[in-house]
Short mmCIF file of N, CA, C and O in Angstrom, two decimals:
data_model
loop_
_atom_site.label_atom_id
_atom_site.label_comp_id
_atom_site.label_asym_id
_atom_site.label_seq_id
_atom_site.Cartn_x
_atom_site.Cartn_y
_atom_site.Cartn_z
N UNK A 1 63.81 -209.06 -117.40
CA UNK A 1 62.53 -208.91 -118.06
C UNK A 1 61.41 -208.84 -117.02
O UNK A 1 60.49 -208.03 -117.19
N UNK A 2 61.43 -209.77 -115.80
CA UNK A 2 60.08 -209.75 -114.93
C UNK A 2 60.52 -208.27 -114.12
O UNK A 2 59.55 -207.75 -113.57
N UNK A 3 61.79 -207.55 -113.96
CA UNK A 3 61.59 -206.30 -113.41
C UNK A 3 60.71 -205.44 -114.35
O UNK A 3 59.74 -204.82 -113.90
N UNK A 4 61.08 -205.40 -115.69
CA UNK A 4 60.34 -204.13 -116.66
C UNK A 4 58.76 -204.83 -116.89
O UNK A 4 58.09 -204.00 -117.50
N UNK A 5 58.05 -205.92 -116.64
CA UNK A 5 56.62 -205.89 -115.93
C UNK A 5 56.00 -205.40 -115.32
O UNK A 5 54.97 -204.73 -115.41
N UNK A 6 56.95 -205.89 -114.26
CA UNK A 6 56.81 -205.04 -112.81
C UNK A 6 56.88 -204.00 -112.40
O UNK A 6 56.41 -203.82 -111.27
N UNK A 7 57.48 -202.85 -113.12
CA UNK A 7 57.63 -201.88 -112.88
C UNK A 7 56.53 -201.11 -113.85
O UNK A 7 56.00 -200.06 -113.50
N UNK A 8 56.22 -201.85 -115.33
CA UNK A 8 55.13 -200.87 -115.72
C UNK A 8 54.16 -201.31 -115.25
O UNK A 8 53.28 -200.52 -115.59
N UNK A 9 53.44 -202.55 -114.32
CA UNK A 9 52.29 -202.82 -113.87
C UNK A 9 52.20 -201.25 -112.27
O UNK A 9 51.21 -200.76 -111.71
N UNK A 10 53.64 -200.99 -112.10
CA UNK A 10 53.89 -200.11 -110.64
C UNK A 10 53.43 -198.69 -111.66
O UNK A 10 53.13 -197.60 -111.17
N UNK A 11 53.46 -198.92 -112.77
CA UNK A 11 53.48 -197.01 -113.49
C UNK A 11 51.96 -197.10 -113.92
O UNK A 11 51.27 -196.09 -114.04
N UNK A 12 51.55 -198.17 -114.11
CA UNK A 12 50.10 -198.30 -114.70
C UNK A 12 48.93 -198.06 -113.11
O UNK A 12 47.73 -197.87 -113.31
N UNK A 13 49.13 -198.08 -112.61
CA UNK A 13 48.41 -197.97 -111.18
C UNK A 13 47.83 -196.50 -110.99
O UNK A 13 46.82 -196.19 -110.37
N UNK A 14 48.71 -195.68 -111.64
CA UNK A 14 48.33 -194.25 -111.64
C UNK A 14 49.03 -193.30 -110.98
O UNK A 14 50.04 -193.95 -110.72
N UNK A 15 49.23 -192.07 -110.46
CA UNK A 15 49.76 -191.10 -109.65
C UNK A 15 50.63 -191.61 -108.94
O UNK A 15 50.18 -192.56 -108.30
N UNK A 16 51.85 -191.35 -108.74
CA UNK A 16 52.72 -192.15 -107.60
C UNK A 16 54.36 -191.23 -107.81
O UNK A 16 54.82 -190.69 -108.81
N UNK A 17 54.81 -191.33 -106.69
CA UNK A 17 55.90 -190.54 -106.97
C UNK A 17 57.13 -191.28 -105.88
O UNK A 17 56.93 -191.51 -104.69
N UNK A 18 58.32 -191.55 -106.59
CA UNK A 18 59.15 -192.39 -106.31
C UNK A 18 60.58 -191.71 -106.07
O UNK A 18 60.53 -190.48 -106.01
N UNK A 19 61.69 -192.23 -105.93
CA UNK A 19 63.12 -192.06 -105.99
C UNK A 19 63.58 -193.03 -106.33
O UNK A 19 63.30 -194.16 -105.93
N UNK A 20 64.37 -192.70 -107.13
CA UNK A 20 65.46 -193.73 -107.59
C UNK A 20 67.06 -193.32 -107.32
O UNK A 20 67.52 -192.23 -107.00
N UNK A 21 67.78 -194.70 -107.58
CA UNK A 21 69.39 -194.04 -107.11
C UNK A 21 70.05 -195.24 -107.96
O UNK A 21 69.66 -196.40 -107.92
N UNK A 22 71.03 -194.79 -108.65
CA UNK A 22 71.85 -195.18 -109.30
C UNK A 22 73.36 -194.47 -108.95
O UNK A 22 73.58 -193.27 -108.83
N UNK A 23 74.80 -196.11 -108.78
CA UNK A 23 75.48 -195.92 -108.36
C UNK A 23 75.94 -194.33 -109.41
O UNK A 23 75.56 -193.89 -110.49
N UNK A 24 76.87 -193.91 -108.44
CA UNK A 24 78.13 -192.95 -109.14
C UNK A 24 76.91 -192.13 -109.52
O UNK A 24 77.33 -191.35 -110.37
N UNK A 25 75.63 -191.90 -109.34
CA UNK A 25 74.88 -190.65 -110.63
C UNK A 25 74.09 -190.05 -108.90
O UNK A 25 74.09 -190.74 -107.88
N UNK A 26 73.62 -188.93 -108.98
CA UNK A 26 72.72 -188.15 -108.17
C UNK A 26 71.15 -188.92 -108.02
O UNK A 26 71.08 -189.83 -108.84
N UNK A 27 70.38 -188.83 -107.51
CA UNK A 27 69.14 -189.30 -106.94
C UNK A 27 67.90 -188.80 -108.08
O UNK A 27 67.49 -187.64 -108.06
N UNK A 28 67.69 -189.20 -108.48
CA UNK A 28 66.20 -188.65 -109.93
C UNK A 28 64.79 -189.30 -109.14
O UNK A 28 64.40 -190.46 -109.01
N UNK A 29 64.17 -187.83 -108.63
CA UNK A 29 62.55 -188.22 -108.33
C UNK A 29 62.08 -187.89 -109.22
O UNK A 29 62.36 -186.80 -109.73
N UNK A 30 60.92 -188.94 -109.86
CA UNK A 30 60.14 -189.01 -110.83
C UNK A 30 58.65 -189.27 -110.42
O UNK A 30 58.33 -190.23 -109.72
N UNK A 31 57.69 -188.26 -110.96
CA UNK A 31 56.87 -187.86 -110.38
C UNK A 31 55.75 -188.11 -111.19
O UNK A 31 55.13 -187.20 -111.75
N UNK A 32 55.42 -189.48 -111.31
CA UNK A 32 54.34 -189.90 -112.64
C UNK A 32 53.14 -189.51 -112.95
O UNK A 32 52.13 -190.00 -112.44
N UNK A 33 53.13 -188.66 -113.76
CA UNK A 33 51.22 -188.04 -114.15
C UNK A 33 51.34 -186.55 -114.18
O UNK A 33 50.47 -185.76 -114.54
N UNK A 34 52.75 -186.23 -113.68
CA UNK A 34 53.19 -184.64 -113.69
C UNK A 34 53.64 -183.95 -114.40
O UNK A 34 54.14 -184.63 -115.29
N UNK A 35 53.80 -182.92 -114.59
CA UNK A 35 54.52 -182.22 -115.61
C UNK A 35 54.41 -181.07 -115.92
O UNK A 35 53.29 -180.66 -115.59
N UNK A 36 55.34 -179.88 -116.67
CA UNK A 36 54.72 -178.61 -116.61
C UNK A 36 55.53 -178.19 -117.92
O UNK A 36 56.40 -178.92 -118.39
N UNK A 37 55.11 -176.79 -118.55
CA UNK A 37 54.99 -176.22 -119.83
C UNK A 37 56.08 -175.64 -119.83
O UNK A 37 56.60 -174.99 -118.92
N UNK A 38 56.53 -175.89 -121.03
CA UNK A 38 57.68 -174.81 -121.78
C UNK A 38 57.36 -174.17 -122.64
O UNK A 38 57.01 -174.62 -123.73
N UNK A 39 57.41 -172.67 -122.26
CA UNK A 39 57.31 -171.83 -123.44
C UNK A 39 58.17 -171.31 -124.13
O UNK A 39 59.03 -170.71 -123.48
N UNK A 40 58.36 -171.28 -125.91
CA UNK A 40 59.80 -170.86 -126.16
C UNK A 40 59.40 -169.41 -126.36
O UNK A 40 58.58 -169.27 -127.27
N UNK A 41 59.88 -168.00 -125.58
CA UNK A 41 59.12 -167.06 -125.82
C UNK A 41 60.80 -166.09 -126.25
O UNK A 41 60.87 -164.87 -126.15
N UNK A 42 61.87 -166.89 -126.68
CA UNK A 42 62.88 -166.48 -126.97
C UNK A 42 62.52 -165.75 -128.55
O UNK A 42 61.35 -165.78 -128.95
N UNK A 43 63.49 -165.18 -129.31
CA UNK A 43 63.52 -164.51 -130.77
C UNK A 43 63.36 -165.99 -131.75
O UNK A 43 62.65 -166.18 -132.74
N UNK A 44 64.23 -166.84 -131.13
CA UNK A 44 64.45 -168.34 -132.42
C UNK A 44 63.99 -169.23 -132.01
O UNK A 44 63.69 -169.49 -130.85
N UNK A 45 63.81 -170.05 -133.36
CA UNK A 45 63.60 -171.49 -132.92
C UNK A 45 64.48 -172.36 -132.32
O UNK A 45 65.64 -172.47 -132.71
N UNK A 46 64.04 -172.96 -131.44
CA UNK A 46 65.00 -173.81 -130.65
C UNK A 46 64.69 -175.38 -130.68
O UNK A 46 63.60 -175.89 -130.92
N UNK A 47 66.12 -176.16 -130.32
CA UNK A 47 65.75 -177.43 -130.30
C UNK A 47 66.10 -178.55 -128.83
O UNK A 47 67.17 -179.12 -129.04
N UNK A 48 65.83 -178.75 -128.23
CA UNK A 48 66.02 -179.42 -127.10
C UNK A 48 65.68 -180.96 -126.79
O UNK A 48 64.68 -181.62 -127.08
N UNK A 49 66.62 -181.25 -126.24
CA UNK A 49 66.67 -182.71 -125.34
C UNK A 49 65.63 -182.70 -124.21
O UNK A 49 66.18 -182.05 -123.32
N UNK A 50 64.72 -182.98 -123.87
CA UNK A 50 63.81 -183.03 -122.66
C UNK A 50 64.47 -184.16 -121.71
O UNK A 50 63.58 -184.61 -120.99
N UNK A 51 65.33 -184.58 -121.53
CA UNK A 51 65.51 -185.99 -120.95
C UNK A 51 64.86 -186.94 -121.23
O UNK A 51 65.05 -187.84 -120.41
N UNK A 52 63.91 -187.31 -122.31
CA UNK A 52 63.15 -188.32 -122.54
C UNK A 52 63.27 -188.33 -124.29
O UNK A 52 63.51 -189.36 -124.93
N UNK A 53 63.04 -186.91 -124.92
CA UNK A 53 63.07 -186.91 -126.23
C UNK A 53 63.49 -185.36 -126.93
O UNK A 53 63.55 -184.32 -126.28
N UNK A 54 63.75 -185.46 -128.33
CA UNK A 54 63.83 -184.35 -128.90
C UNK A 54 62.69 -183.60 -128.97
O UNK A 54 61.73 -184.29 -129.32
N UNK A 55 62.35 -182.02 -128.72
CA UNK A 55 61.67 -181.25 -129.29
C UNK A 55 62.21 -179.93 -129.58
O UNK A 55 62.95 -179.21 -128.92
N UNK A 56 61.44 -179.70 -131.20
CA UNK A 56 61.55 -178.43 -131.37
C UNK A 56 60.89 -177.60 -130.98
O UNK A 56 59.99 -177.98 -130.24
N UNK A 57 60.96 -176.31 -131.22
CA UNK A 57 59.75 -175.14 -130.46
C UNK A 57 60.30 -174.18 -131.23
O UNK A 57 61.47 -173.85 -131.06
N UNK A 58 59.65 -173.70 -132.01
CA UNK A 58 59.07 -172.39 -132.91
C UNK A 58 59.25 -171.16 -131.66
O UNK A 58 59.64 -171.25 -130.49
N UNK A 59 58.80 -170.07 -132.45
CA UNK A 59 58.68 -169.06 -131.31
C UNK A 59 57.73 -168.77 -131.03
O UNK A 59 57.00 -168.70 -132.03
N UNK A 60 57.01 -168.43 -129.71
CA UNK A 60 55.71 -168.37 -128.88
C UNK A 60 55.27 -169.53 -128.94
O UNK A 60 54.15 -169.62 -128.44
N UNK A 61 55.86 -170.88 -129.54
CA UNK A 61 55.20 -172.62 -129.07
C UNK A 61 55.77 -173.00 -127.66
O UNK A 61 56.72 -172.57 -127.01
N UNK A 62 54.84 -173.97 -127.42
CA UNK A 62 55.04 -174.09 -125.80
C UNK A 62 55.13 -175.94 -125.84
O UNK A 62 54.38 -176.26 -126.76
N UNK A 63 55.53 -176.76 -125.43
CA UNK A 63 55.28 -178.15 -124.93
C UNK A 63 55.48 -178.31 -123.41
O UNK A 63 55.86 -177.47 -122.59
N UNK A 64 55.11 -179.75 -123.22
CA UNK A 64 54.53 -180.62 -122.11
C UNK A 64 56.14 -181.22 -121.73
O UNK A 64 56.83 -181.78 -122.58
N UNK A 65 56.56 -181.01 -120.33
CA UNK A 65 57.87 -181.81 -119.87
C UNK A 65 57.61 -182.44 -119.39
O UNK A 65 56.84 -182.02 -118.52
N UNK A 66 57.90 -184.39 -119.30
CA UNK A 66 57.56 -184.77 -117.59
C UNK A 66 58.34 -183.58 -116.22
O UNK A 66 59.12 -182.64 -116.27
N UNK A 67 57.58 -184.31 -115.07
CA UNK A 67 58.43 -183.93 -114.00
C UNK A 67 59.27 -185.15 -113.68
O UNK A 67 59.03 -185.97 -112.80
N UNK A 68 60.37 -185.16 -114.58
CA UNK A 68 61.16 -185.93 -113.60
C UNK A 68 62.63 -184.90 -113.17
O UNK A 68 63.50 -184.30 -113.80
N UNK A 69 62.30 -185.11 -111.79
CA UNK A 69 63.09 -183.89 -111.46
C UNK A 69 64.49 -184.48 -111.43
O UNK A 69 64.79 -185.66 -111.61
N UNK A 70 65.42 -183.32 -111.14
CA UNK A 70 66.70 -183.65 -111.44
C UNK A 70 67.36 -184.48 -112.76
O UNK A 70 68.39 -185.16 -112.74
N UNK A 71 66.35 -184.21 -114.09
CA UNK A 71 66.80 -184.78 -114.82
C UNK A 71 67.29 -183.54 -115.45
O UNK A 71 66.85 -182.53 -114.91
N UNK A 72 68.35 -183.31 -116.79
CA UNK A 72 68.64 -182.53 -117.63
C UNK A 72 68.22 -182.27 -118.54
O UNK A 72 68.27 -183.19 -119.36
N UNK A 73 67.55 -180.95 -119.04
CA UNK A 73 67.06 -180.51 -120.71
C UNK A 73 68.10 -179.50 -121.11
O UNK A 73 68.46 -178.41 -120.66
N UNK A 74 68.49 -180.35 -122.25
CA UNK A 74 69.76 -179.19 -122.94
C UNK A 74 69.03 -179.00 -124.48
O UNK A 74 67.91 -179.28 -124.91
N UNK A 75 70.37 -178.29 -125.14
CA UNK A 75 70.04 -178.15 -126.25
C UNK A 75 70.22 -178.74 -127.12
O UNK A 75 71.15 -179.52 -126.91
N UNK A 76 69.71 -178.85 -128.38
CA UNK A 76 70.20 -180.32 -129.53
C UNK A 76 70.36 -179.59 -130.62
O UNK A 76 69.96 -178.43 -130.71
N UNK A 77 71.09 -180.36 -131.77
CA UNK A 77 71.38 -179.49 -132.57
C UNK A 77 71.35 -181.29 -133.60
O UNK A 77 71.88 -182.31 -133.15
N UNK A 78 70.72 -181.24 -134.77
CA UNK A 78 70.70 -182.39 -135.45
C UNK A 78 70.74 -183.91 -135.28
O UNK A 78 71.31 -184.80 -135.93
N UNK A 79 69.72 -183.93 -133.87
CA UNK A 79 69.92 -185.19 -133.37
C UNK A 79 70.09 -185.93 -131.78
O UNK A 79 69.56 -186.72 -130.99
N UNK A 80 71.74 -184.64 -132.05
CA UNK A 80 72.26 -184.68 -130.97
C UNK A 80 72.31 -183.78 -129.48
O UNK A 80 72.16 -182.56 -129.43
N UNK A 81 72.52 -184.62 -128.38
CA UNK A 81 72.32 -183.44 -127.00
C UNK A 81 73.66 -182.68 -127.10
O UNK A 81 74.73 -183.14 -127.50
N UNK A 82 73.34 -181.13 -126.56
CA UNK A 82 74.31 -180.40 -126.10
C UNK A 82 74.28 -179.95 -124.95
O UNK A 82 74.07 -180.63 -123.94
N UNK A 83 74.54 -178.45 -124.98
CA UNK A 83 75.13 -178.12 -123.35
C UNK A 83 73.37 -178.28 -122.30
O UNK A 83 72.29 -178.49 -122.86
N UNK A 84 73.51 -178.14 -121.06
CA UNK A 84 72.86 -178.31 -120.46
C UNK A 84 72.13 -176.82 -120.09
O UNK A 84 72.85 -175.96 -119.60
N UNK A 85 70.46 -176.46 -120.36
CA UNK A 85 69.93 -175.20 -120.39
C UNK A 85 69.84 -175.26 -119.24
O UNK A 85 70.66 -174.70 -118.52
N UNK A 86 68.57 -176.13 -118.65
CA UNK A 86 68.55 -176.43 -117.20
C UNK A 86 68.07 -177.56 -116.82
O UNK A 86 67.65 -178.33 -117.69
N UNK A 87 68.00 -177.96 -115.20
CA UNK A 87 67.98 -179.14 -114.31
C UNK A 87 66.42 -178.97 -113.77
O UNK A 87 65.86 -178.03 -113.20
N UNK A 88 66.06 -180.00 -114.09
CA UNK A 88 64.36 -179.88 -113.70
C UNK A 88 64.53 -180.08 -111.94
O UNK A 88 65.27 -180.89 -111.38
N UNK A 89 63.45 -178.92 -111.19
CA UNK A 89 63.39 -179.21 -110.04
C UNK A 89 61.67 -179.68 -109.68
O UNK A 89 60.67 -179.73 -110.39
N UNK A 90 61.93 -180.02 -108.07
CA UNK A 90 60.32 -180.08 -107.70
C UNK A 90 59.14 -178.48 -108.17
O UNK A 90 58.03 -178.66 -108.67
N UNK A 91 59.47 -177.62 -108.00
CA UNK A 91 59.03 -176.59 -107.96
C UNK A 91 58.80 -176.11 -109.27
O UNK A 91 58.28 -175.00 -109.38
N UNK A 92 59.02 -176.56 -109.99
CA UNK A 92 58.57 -176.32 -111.51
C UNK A 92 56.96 -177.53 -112.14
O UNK A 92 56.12 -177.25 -113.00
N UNK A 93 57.06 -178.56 -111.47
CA UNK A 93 56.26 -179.44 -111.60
C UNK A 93 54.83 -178.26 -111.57
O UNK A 93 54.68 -177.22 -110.93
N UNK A 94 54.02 -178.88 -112.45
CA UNK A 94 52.71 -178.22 -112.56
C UNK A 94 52.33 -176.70 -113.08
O UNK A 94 51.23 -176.16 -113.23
N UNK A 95 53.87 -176.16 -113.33
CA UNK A 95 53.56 -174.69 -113.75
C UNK A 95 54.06 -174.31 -115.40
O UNK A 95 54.43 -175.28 -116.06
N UNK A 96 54.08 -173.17 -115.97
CA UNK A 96 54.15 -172.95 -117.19
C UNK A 96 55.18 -171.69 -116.71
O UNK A 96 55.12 -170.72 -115.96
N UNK A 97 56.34 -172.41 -117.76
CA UNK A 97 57.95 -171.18 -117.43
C UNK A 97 58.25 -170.84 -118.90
O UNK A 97 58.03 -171.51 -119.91
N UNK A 98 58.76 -169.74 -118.77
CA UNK A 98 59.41 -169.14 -119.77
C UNK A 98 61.17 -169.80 -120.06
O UNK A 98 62.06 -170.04 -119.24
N UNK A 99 61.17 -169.93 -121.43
CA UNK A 99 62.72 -170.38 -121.58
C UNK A 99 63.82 -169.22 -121.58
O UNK A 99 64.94 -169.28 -121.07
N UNK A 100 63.48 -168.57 -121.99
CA UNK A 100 64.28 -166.93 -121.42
C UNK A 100 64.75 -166.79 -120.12
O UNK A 100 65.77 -166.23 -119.72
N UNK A 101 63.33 -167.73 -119.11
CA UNK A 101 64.04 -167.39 -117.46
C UNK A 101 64.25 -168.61 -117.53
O UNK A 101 63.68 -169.23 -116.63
N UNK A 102 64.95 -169.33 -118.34
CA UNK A 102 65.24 -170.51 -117.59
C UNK A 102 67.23 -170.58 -118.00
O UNK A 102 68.19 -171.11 -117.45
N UNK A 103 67.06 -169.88 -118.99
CA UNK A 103 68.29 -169.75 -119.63
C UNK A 103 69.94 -169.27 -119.07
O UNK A 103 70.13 -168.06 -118.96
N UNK A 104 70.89 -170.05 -118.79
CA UNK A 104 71.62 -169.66 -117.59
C UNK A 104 72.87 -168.50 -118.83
O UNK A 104 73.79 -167.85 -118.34
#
């Protein structure tokens, strides 16, 4: 409990950008106050996992991702996560992408 204090008194401070590492998993930099646009500029509506939460997106709607990089946004389908669309990098932070080019 005194770590999850501590750590939102460390997120409440403002702008800051960290690494984390957890055994057996890859390295997730999380980049607090950042973030960049998804546009769904595909034919359908789509539904996706952001790594944090569900959103839907209509066609030509756009939402807000964090940057936490190296995390996964897949697709969802009633709830649940599916396959993986793509892997958030540094280089996406701050810009507005199309889901068409993101689509493997």
């Amino acid at each position: 409990m005194k770590k999850v204090i501590v750590i939102l008194a460390v997120l409440s401070l403002g702008l800051i950008s960290f690494t984390t590492k957890e055994i057996g998993k890859s390295s997730i930099e999380i980049n607090i106050g950042e973030s960049f646009s998804l546009i769904n500029d595909t034919k359908d509506k789509v539904s996706i996992h952001t790594g944090t939460g569900f959103v839907s997106l209509n066609k030509g709607s756009k939402t807000s991702i964090g940057c936490n990089v190296g995390k996964e946004v897949r697709w969802a389908e009633s709830g649940k996560k599916g396959d993986v669309v793509f892997k958030i990098t540094k280089d996406m932070c701050g810009k507005t992408l199309k889901l068409s080019e993101l689509i493997k």
